[in-house]
Amino acid sequence: MKDFALIDSQSSKPKYQQLIEYIIDSIENGRLARGQQLPSINEVAQNFGMARMTVTKAYDELRERGLVTSHHGKGFYVNSTDTRSQMNIFVLFDALTPYKEILYDAIVEGLGEDVNVNIFFHHHNIKVFENLILNNLGHYNFYVVMPHFNQDVSDILKQIPKEKLLLLDIDVPSFGEDFALLYQDFEHNVYQGLSEAQNLIAKYQTLSLVLSSKSFQYTPVGIINGFKKYCLENQIPFEIIPDLEEEEHLQKDHAYLVFRENDLVRFINWSNKKGWKLGKDIGLISYDDTPIKEILAEGISVISNDFQAMGKRAAEMILTKQKGRIVNQCSFIKRKSL
């Protein structure tokens, strides 16, 4: 494999990527056959002026693609000549909710048919979160993780090679521009969304934020901070309700920001029983849009991240291995419930 010398040290493309592409090209053009042994890591590193880590990184990625296999004490061998073998993606969400289904479908569509995606769920259990990551290290080409916790999980995340990691939906402030992050700015989103709805909110006596402390619903701290900031700056009486458990939580001429789907249905049912019309007798805003909210109760007003756009952008970042901190767009959608 003398052509390794053609690897360009002046190229903007990383050497490990050049090495991967050269080996794939060699397989496709018959210079390497199935079962043929590759030069050892030390041999490539010494003969062609590469760091051992660079060669190891290239061989590891080829192994994850199924093109190369390793035998302990014997070296690396060509395992397959099917260079179109699927890229395998590990996706870890907290739970599958309607809006996350939109996000997931957009990611899969953006990646294309030649990419295999396996999805897992941690349900806000940090031990499950850690075990799923550790047990799947080295088995995938790329890892997409939604770290929905109000505590620092960066030590767990750092065990994934950062060039193979995309953090989705939640910001991890301790990670810099050399990581890939695509997230919602929850504090800004809530504050901005409520500000856009201010003329509608003004007709109600108070504004209440409905949490779900007894369920699997995760509420980022930024949501509470953005809600309080908006109410305090605009001198709007407000309340934070830990759980929507009783009909008495609903009061006429008050507005509510609700997150959980079950709470949304309960809210509408209770309002109907009392004979209150949404948008007139009582106000309702939901967080995160889904198709059903366009038609439910003649339309539910929402503050929503664009999950279709987020999924499309996530797929692009995976395929191009783009790094950096990117905030996804969010907007207020006015409907009849407010």
mmCIF file of C-alpha atoms in Angstrom:
data_model
loop_
_atom_site.group_PDB
_atom_site.id
_atom_site.type_symbol
_atom_site.label_atom_id
_atom_site.label_comp_id
_atom_site.label_asym_id
_atom_site.label_seq_id
_atom_site.Cartn_x
_atom_site.Cartn_y
_atom_site.Cartn_z
ATOM 1 C CA MET A 1 0.000 0.000 0.000
ATOM 2 C CA LYS A 2 2.680 2.423 -1.089
ATOM 3 C CA ASP A 3 0.085 4.959 -2.174
ATOM 4 C CA PHE A 4 -0.386 5.915 1.484
ATOM 5 C CA ALA A 5 2.387 8.349 0.657
ATOM 6 C CA LEU A 6 -0.137 10.270 -1.447
ATOM 7 C CA ILE A 7 -1.904 11.435 1.720
ATOM 8 C CA ASP A 8 -1.647 15.223 1.683
ATOM 9 C CA SER A 9 -0.414 16.744 4.933
ATOM 10 C CA GLN A 10 -1.370 20.210 3.627
ATOM 11 C CA SER A 11 -5.004 19.281 2.972
ATOM 12 C CA SER A 12 -7.769 20.729 5.143
ATOM 13 C CA LYS A 13 -9.221 17.218 5.278
ATOM 14 C CA PRO A 14 -7.995 15.321 8.388
ATOM 15 C CA LYS A 15 -5.389 12.633 7.740
ATOM 16 C CA TYR A 16 -7.535 9.918 9.317
ATOM 17 C CA GLN A 17 -10.336 10.768 6.878
ATOM 18 C CA GLN A 18 -7.897 10.664 3.934
ATOM 19 C CA LEU A 19 -6.697 7.253 5.122
ATOM 20 C CA ILE A 20 -10.286 5.955 5.375
ATOM 21 C CA GLU A 21 -11.095 7.198 1.878
ATOM 22 C CA TYR A 22 -7.921 5.670 0.447
ATOM 23 C CA ILE A 23 -8.668 2.237 1.939
ATOM 24 C CA ILE A 24 -12.284 2.373 0.699
ATOM 25 C CA ASP A 25 -11.055 3.358 -2.758
ATOM 26 C CA SER A 26 -8.547 0.478 -2.673
ATOM 27 C CA ILE A 27 -11.345 -1.975 -1.859
ATOM 28 C CA GLU A 28 -13.583 -0.602 -4.611
ATOM 29 C CA ASN A 29 -10.785 -0.782 -7.214
ATOM 30 C CA GLY A 30 -9.618 -4.263 -6.269
ATOM 31 C CA ARG A 31 -6.284 -3.293 -4.727
ATOM 32 C CA LEU A 32 -7.553 -4.765 -1.468
ATOM 33 C CA ALA A 33 -9.498 -8.034 -1.374
ATOM 34 C CA ARG A 34 -11.679 -9.575 1.315
ATOM 35 C CA GLY A 35 -9.483 -11.316 3.895
ATOM 36 C CA GLN A 36 -6.364 -9.359 2.955
ATOM 37 C CA GLN A 37 -4.313 -8.041 5.845
ATOM 38 C CA LEU A 38 -3.783 -4.303 6.233
ATOM 39 C CA PRO A 39 -0.464 -2.793 7.323
ATOM 40 C CA SER A 40 -0.195 -2.596 11.094
ATOM 41 C CA ILE A 41 -0.886 0.659 12.928
ATOM 42 C CA ASN A 42 2.811 1.025 13.746
ATOM 43 C CA GLU A 43 3.827 0.334 10.151
ATOM 44 C CA VAL A 44 1.541 3.006 8.715
ATOM 45 C CA ALA A 45 2.485 5.498 11.415
ATOM 46 C CA GLN A 46 6.243 5.012 10.980
ATOM 47 C CA ASN A 47 6.393 4.769 7.196
ATOM 48 C CA PHE A 48 4.048 7.636 6.374
ATOM 49 C CA GLY A 49 4.599 10.114 9.194
ATOM 50 C CA MET A 50 1.249 9.739 10.951
ATOM 51 C CA ALA A 51 0.503 9.618 14.638
ATOM 52 C CA ARG A 52 -0.508 6.164 15.898
ATOM 53 C CA MET A 53 -3.713 7.729 17.211
ATOM 54 C CA THR A 54 -4.581 8.967 13.706
ATOM 55 C CA VAL A 55 -4.173 5.504 12.189
ATOM 56 C CA THR A 56 -6.068 3.894 15.068
ATOM 57 C CA LYS A 57 -8.941 6.335 14.597
ATOM 58 C CA ALA A 58 -9.177 5.480 10.891
ATOM 59 C CA TYR A 59 -9.046 1.714 11.479
ATOM 60 C CA ASP A 60 -11.641 1.948 14.259
ATOM 61 C CA GLU A 61 -14.081 3.795 12.010
ATOM 62 C CA LEU A 62 -13.578 1.276 9.209
ATOM 63 C CA ARG A 63 -14.235 -1.493 11.739
ATOM 64 C CA GLU A 64 -17.447 0.208 12.887
ATOM 65 C CA ARG A 65 -18.581 0.338 9.248
ATOM 66 C CA GLY A 66 -18.006 -3.393 8.974
ATOM 67 C CA LEU A 67 -15.281 -3.020 6.315
ATOM 68 C CA VAL A 68 -12.393 -4.051 8.559
ATOM 69 C CA THR A 69 -12.086 -6.631 11.291
ATOM 70 C CA SER A 70 -9.339 -7.123 13.869
ATOM 71 C CA HIS A 71 -7.896 -10.311 15.337
ATOM 72 C CA HIS A 72 -6.089 -9.994 18.638
ATOM 73 C CA GLY A 73 -2.360 -10.320 18.122
ATOM 74 C CA LYS A 74 -2.726 -10.762 14.367
ATOM 75 C CA GLY A 75 -3.750 -7.322 13.075
ATOM 76 C CA PHE A 76 -6.421 -5.878 10.812
ATOM 77 C CA TYR A 77 -8.042 -7.524 7.803
ATOM 78 C CA VAL A 78 -10.522 -6.514 5.093
ATOM 79 C CA ASN A 79 -13.834 -7.908 6.321
ATOM 80 C CA SER A 80 -16.161 -6.803 3.505
ATOM 81 C CA THR A 81 -15.916 -5.379 0.018
ATOM 82 C CA ASP A 82 -19.394 -3.829 0.256
ATOM 83 C CA THR A 83 -18.345 -0.206 0.723
ATOM 84 C CA ARG A 84 -21.988 0.828 0.626
ATOM 85 C CA SER A 85 -22.526 -0.830 4.010
ATOM 86 C CA GLN A 86 -24.815 1.158 6.234
ATOM 87 C CA MET A 87 -23.667 3.850 8.602
ATOM 88 C CA ASN A 88 -25.028 3.003 12.063
ATOM 89 C CA ILE A 89 -26.412 5.785 14.259
ATOM 90 C CA PHE A 90 -27.202 5.545 17.990
ATOM 91 C CA VAL A 91 -30.048 7.856 19.077
ATOM 92 C CA LEU A 92 -30.866 8.342 22.767
ATOM 93 C CA PHE A 93 -34.049 10.272 23.648
ATOM 94 C CA ASP A 94 -35.733 10.635 27.012
ATOM 95 C CA ALA A 95 -39.118 9.368 25.732
ATOM 96 C CA LEU A 96 -41.095 9.149 22.503
ATOM 97 C CA THR A 97 -43.648 11.963 22.587
ATOM 98 C CA PRO A 98 -45.584 13.259 19.551
ATOM 99 C CA TYR A 99 -43.182 16.140 18.886
ATOM 100 C CA LYS A 100 -40.129 13.916 19.333
ATOM 101 C CA GLU A 101 -41.599 11.526 16.803
ATOM 102 C CA ILE A 102 -41.607 14.442 14.339
ATOM 103 C CA LEU A 103 -37.974 15.141 15.263
ATOM 104 C CA TYR A 104 -36.933 11.500 14.906
ATOM 105 C CA ASP A 105 -38.697 11.054 11.561
ATOM 106 C CA ALA A 106 -37.009 14.211 10.231
ATOM 107 C CA ILE A 107 -33.578 12.930 11.303
ATOM 108 C CA VAL A 108 -34.142 9.545 9.647
ATOM 109 C CA GLU A 109 -35.442 11.152 6.453
ATOM 110 C CA GLY A 110 -32.503 13.564 6.348
ATOM 111 C CA LEU A 111 -29.939 10.783 6.801
ATOM 112 C CA GLY A 112 -31.308 8.758 3.902
ATOM 113 C CA GLU A 113 -31.973 5.082 3.254
ATOM 114 C CA ASP A 114 -28.338 3.971 3.494
ATOM 115 C CA VAL A 115 -28.120 4.905 7.179
ATOM 116 C CA ASN A 116 -29.308 2.592 9.950
ATOM 117 C CA VAL A 117 -30.738 4.350 13.040
ATOM 118 C CA ASN A 118 -31.349 2.618 16.388
ATOM 119 C CA ILE A 119 -33.274 4.573 19.018
ATOM 120 C CA PHE A 120 -33.170 4.121 22.802
ATOM 121 C CA PHE A 121 -34.929 5.864 25.727
ATOM 122 C CA HIS A 122 -33.637 6.776 29.204
ATOM 123 C CA HIS A 123 -36.893 8.149 30.729
ATOM 124 C CA HIS A 124 -34.930 10.654 32.838
ATOM 125 C CA ASN A 125 -33.197 7.864 34.749
ATOM 126 C CA ILE A 126 -29.536 8.866 34.913
ATOM 127 C CA LYS A 127 -28.341 5.306 35.577
ATOM 128 C CA VAL A 128 -30.213 4.014 32.529
ATOM 129 C CA PHE A 129 -28.796 6.956 30.570
ATOM 130 C CA GLU A 130 -25.236 6.084 31.563
ATOM 131 C CA ASN A 131 -25.608 2.343 30.978
ATOM 132 C CA LEU A 132 -27.113 2.788 27.520
ATOM 133 C CA ILE A 133 -24.182 4.980 26.506
ATOM 134 C CA LEU A 134 -21.443 2.815 28.032
ATOM 135 C CA ASN A 135 -22.918 -0.448 26.723
ATOM 136 C CA ASN A 136 -23.052 0.913 23.169
ATOM 137 C CA LEU A 137 -19.661 2.621 22.957
ATOM 138 C CA GLY A 138 -17.708 1.491 19.906
ATOM 139 C CA HIS A 139 -20.731 -0.137 18.267
ATOM 140 C CA TYR A 140 -21.887 2.877 16.239
ATOM 141 C CA ASN A 141 -20.458 5.416 13.813
ATOM 142 C CA PHE A 142 -22.281 8.308 15.455
ATOM 143 C CA TYR A 143 -24.181 9.110 18.666
ATOM 144 C CA VAL A 144 -27.127 11.511 18.960
ATOM 145 C CA VAL A 145 -27.975 12.168 22.595
ATOM 146 C CA MET A 146 -30.757 14.147 24.258
ATOM 147 C CA PRO A 147 -29.432 14.790 27.808
ATOM 148 C CA HIS A 148 -32.719 15.805 29.441
ATOM 149 C CA PHE A 149 -31.516 16.267 33.014
ATOM 150 C CA ASN A 150 -31.340 19.266 35.313
ATOM 151 C CA GLN A 151 -27.927 18.109 36.476
ATOM 152 C CA ASP A 152 -24.476 17.895 34.941
ATOM 153 C CA VAL A 153 -24.008 14.743 32.847
ATOM 154 C CA SER A 154 -20.947 15.980 30.965
ATOM 155 C CA ASP A 155 -18.640 13.325 32.479
ATOM 156 C CA ILE A 156 -20.855 10.612 31.004
ATOM 157 C CA LEU A 157 -21.093 12.347 27.630
ATOM 158 C CA LYS A 158 -17.323 12.873 27.416
ATOM 159 C CA GLN A 159 -16.847 9.117 27.178
ATOM 160 C CA ILE A 160 -18.224 9.345 23.627
ATOM 161 C CA PRO A 161 -15.583 10.578 21.132
ATOM 162 C CA LYS A 162 -16.587 14.181 20.499
ATOM 163 C CA GLU A 163 -16.167 13.846 16.734
ATOM 164 C CA LYS A 164 -18.945 11.210 16.850
ATOM 165 C CA LEU A 165 -21.339 13.039 19.168
ATOM 166 C CA LEU A 166 -24.281 15.367 18.557
ATOM 167 C CA LEU A 167 -26.040 16.782 21.617
ATOM 168 C CA LEU A 168 -29.646 17.489 20.783
ATOM 169 C CA ASP A 169 -32.336 19.769 22.254
ATOM 170 C CA ILE A 170 -30.492 20.575 25.516
ATOM 171 C CA ASP A 171 -27.483 22.834 25.910
ATOM 172 C CA VAL A 172 -24.445 21.617 27.851
ATOM 173 C CA PRO A 173 -22.679 24.878 28.801
ATOM 174 C CA SER A 174 -19.402 23.179 29.721
ATOM 175 C CA PHE A 175 -18.938 21.976 26.118
ATOM 176 C CA GLY A 176 -17.214 24.330 23.702
ATOM 177 C CA GLU A 177 -17.184 24.919 19.949
ATOM 178 C CA ASP A 178 -15.274 21.676 19.331
ATOM 179 C CA PHE A 179 -18.474 19.767 20.164
ATOM 180 C CA ALA A 180 -21.659 19.583 18.087
ATOM 181 C CA LEU A 181 -24.718 21.011 19.878
ATOM 182 C CA LEU A 182 -28.147 21.715 18.357
ATOM 183 C CA TYR A 183 -30.468 22.905 21.078
ATOM 184 C CA GLN A 184 -33.366 25.017 22.280
ATOM 185 C CA ASP A 185 -32.748 28.157 24.320
ATOM 186 C CA PHE A 186 -35.681 27.430 26.627
ATOM 187 C CA GLU A 187 -35.465 30.617 28.677
ATOM 188 C CA HIS A 188 -35.401 32.815 25.572
ATOM 189 C CA ASN A 189 -38.101 30.749 23.837
ATOM 190 C CA VAL A 190 -40.616 31.060 26.673
ATOM 191 C CA TYR A 191 -39.855 34.724 27.302
ATOM 192 C CA GLN A 192 -40.041 35.611 23.607
ATOM 193 C CA GLY A 193 -43.121 33.487 22.949
ATOM 194 C CA LEU A 194 -45.056 35.024 25.834
ATOM 195 C CA SER A 195 -43.934 38.487 24.729
ATOM 196 C CA GLU A 196 -45.340 37.838 21.255
ATOM 197 C CA ALA A 197 -48.629 36.783 22.885
ATOM 198 C CA GLN A 198 -48.716 39.721 25.288
ATOM 199 C CA ASN A 199 -51.821 41.407 23.814
ATOM 200 C CA LEU A 200 -53.748 38.155 24.195
ATOM 201 C CA ILE A 201 -52.446 37.415 27.698
ATOM 202 C CA ALA A 202 -53.363 40.929 28.862
ATOM 203 C CA LYS A 203 -57.099 40.140 28.863
ATOM 204 C CA TYR A 204 -56.640 37.566 31.658
ATOM 205 C CA GLN A 205 -56.184 38.211 35.379
ATOM 206 C CA THR A 206 -53.211 35.908 35.929
ATOM 207 C CA LEU A 207 -50.871 33.575 34.047
ATOM 208 C CA SER A 208 -50.081 30.119 35.457
ATOM 209 C CA LEU A 209 -47.306 27.705 34.502
ATOM 210 C CA VAL A 210 -48.423 24.069 34.852
ATOM 211 C CA LEU A 211 -45.603 21.609 35.563
ATOM 212 C CA SER A 212 -45.760 17.821 35.915
ATOM 213 C CA SER A 213 -43.565 16.993 38.874
ATOM 214 C CA LYS A 214 -45.141 13.555 39.412
ATOM 215 C CA SER A 215 -44.734 12.320 35.838
ATOM 216 C CA PHE A 216 -41.900 11.564 33.428
ATOM 217 C CA GLN A 217 -42.301 15.047 31.945
ATOM 218 C CA TYR A 218 -38.983 16.888 32.022
ATOM 219 C CA THR A 219 -39.077 20.645 32.574
ATOM 220 C CA PRO A 220 -35.820 22.485 31.834
ATOM 221 C CA VAL A 221 -34.959 25.154 34.401
ATOM 222 C CA GLY A 222 -34.804 27.680 31.561
ATOM 223 C CA ILE A 223 -38.571 27.364 31.038
ATOM 224 C CA ILE A 224 -39.303 28.390 34.615
ATOM 225 C CA ASN A 225 -36.735 31.195 34.457
ATOM 226 C CA GLY A 226 -38.154 32.552 31.194
ATOM 227 C CA PHE A 227 -41.707 32.391 32.547
ATOM 228 C CA LYS A 228 -40.822 34.257 35.756
ATOM 229 C CA LYS A 229 -38.774 36.838 33.879
ATOM 230 C CA TYR A 230 -41.671 37.631 31.531
ATOM 231 C CA CYS A 231 -44.242 37.908 34.322
ATOM 232 C CA LEU A 232 -42.050 40.033 36.602
ATOM 233 C CA GLU A 233 -40.936 42.430 33.855
ATOM 234 C CA ASN A 234 -44.520 42.913 32.674
ATOM 235 C CA GLN A 235 -46.003 42.985 36.190
ATOM 236 C CA ILE A 236 -48.336 40.085 35.451
ATOM 237 C CA PRO A 237 -49.644 38.141 38.486
ATOM 238 C CA PHE A 238 -48.467 34.552 38.095
ATOM 239 C CA GLU A 239 -48.527 31.123 39.695
ATOM 240 C CA ILE A 240 -46.540 27.925 39.216
ATOM 241 C CA ILE A 241 -48.706 24.806 39.612
ATOM 242 C CA PRO A 242 -46.604 21.662 40.300
ATOM 243 C CA ASP A 243 -49.297 19.277 38.990
ATOM 244 C CA LEU A 244 -52.733 19.722 37.412
ATOM 245 C CA GLU A 245 -54.705 17.380 39.667
ATOM 246 C CA GLU A 246 -57.984 19.113 40.532
ATOM 247 C CA GLU A 247 -60.612 20.998 38.534
ATOM 248 C CA GLU A 248 -60.239 23.759 41.099
ATOM 249 C CA HIS A 249 -56.835 24.571 39.638
ATOM 250 C CA LEU A 250 -58.707 26.091 36.711
ATOM 251 C CA GLN A 251 -60.168 29.544 37.232
ATOM 252 C CA LYS A 252 -62.239 31.632 34.892
ATOM 253 C CA ASP A 253 -60.496 34.647 33.306
ATOM 254 C CA HIS A 254 -57.064 33.112 33.937
ATOM 255 C CA ALA A 255 -54.514 31.907 31.370
ATOM 256 C CA TYR A 256 -52.346 28.777 31.600
ATOM 257 C CA LEU A 257 -49.154 27.507 29.979
ATOM 258 C CA VAL A 258 -49.364 23.695 29.866
ATOM 259 C CA PHE A 259 -46.737 21.131 28.797
ATOM 260 C CA ARG A 260 -47.901 17.547 29.234
ATOM 261 C CA GLU A 261 -50.316 16.055 26.681
ATOM 262 C CA ASN A 262 -52.434 14.431 29.406
ATOM 263 C CA ASP A 263 -52.732 17.768 31.208
ATOM 264 C CA LEU A 264 -53.777 19.409 27.950
ATOM 265 C CA VAL A 265 -56.645 16.934 27.454
ATOM 266 C CA ARG A 266 -57.661 17.190 31.132
ATOM 267 C CA PHE A 267 -57.647 20.978 30.894
ATOM 268 C CA ILE A 268 -59.940 20.981 27.845
ATOM 269 C CA ASN A 269 -62.324 18.441 29.381
ATOM 270 C CA TRP A 270 -62.625 20.380 32.642
ATOM 271 C CA SER A 271 -63.150 23.653 30.781
ATOM 272 C CA ASN A 272 -65.925 22.059 28.698
ATOM 273 C CA LYS A 273 -67.621 20.683 31.828
ATOM 274 C CA LYS A 274 -67.677 24.182 33.304
ATOM 275 C CA GLY A 275 -69.078 25.599 30.076
ATOM 276 C CA TRP A 276 -66.018 27.817 29.526
ATOM 277 C CA LYS A 277 -64.870 28.624 26.008
ATOM 278 C CA LEU A 278 -61.142 28.557 25.356
ATOM 279 C CA GLY A 279 -59.812 31.933 24.285
ATOM 280 C CA LYS A 280 -62.742 33.761 25.862
ATOM 281 C CA ASP A 281 -63.457 32.511 29.389
ATOM 282 C CA ILE A 282 -60.090 30.872 29.968
ATOM 283 C CA GLY A 283 -56.752 31.006 28.131
ATOM 284 C CA LEU A 284 -54.540 28.094 27.141
ATOM 285 C CA ILE A 285 -51.028 27.965 25.656
ATOM 286 C CA SER A 286 -49.208 24.692 25.025
ATOM 287 C CA TYR A 287 -45.467 24.171 24.602
ATOM 288 C CA ASP A 288 -44.302 22.300 21.475
ATOM 289 C CA ASP A 289 -46.606 21.957 18.509
ATOM 290 C CA THR A 290 -47.991 18.730 17.060
ATOM 291 C CA PRO A 291 -50.468 18.234 14.185
ATOM 292 C CA ILE A 292 -53.292 17.401 16.605
ATOM 293 C CA LYS A 293 -52.968 20.794 18.315
ATOM 294 C CA GLU A 294 -53.916 22.518 15.066
ATOM 295 C CA ILE A 295 -57.415 21.011 15.244
ATOM 296 C CA LEU A 296 -57.937 20.146 18.936
ATOM 297 C CA ALA A 297 -60.586 22.431 20.498
ATOM 298 C CA GLU A 298 -60.548 24.559 17.321
ATOM 299 C CA GLY A 299 -56.801 25.094 17.652
ATOM 300 C CA ILE A 300 -54.359 25.352 20.576
ATOM 301 C CA SER A 301 -51.966 28.313 20.699
ATOM 302 C CA VAL A 302 -48.379 27.128 21.104
ATOM 303 C CA ILE A 303 -44.842 28.238 21.797
ATOM 304 C CA SER A 304 -42.938 25.739 19.726
ATOM 305 C CA ASN A 305 -39.523 24.691 18.595
ATOM 306 C CA ASP A 306 -39.495 23.751 14.881
ATOM 307 C CA PHE A 307 -38.782 20.038 15.227
ATOM 308 C CA GLN A 308 -38.951 19.366 11.505
ATOM 309 C CA ALA A 309 -36.187 21.932 10.959
ATOM 310 C CA MET A 310 -34.228 20.608 13.946
ATOM 311 C CA GLY A 311 -34.307 17.051 12.608
ATOM 312 C CA LYS A 312 -33.216 18.160 9.142
ATOM 313 C CA ARG A 313 -30.361 20.217 10.590
ATOM 314 C CA ALA A 314 -29.318 17.357 12.890
ATOM 315 C CA ALA A 315 -29.027 15.004 9.908
ATOM 316 C CA GLU A 316 -26.853 17.551 8.070
ATOM 317 C CA MET A 317 -24.575 17.921 11.109
ATOM 318 C CA ILE A 318 -24.198 14.144 11.392
ATOM 319 C CA LEU A 319 -23.379 13.618 7.719
ATOM 320 C CA THR A 320 -20.934 16.546 7.545
ATOM 321 C CA LYS A 321 -19.617 16.132 11.110
ATOM 322 C CA GLN A 322 -20.245 19.833 11.681
ATOM 323 C CA LYS A 323 -19.178 21.241 15.041
ATOM 324 C CA GLY A 324 -20.372 24.276 16.976
ATOM 325 C CA ARG A 325 -23.256 25.520 19.103
ATOM 326 C CA ILE A 326 -26.439 26.047 17.082
ATOM 327 C CA VAL A 327 -29.729 27.322 18.531
ATOM 328 C CA ASN A 328 -32.806 26.013 16.747
ATOM 329 C CA GLN A 329 -35.612 28.395 15.838
ATOM 330 C CA CYS A 330 -38.778 28.785 17.929
ATOM 331 C CA SER A 331 -41.971 30.796 17.496
ATOM 332 C CA PHE A 332 -45.393 31.592 18.950
ATOM 333 C CA ILE A 333 -48.333 30.294 16.897
ATOM 334 C CA LYS A 334 -51.614 32.054 17.569
ATOM 335 C CA ARG A 335 -54.756 29.911 17.586
ATOM 336 C CA LYS A 336 -58.198 30.169 19.196
ATOM 337 C CA SER A 337 -57.325 28.827 22.691
ATOM 338 C CA LEU A 338 -55.805 32.151 23.787
#
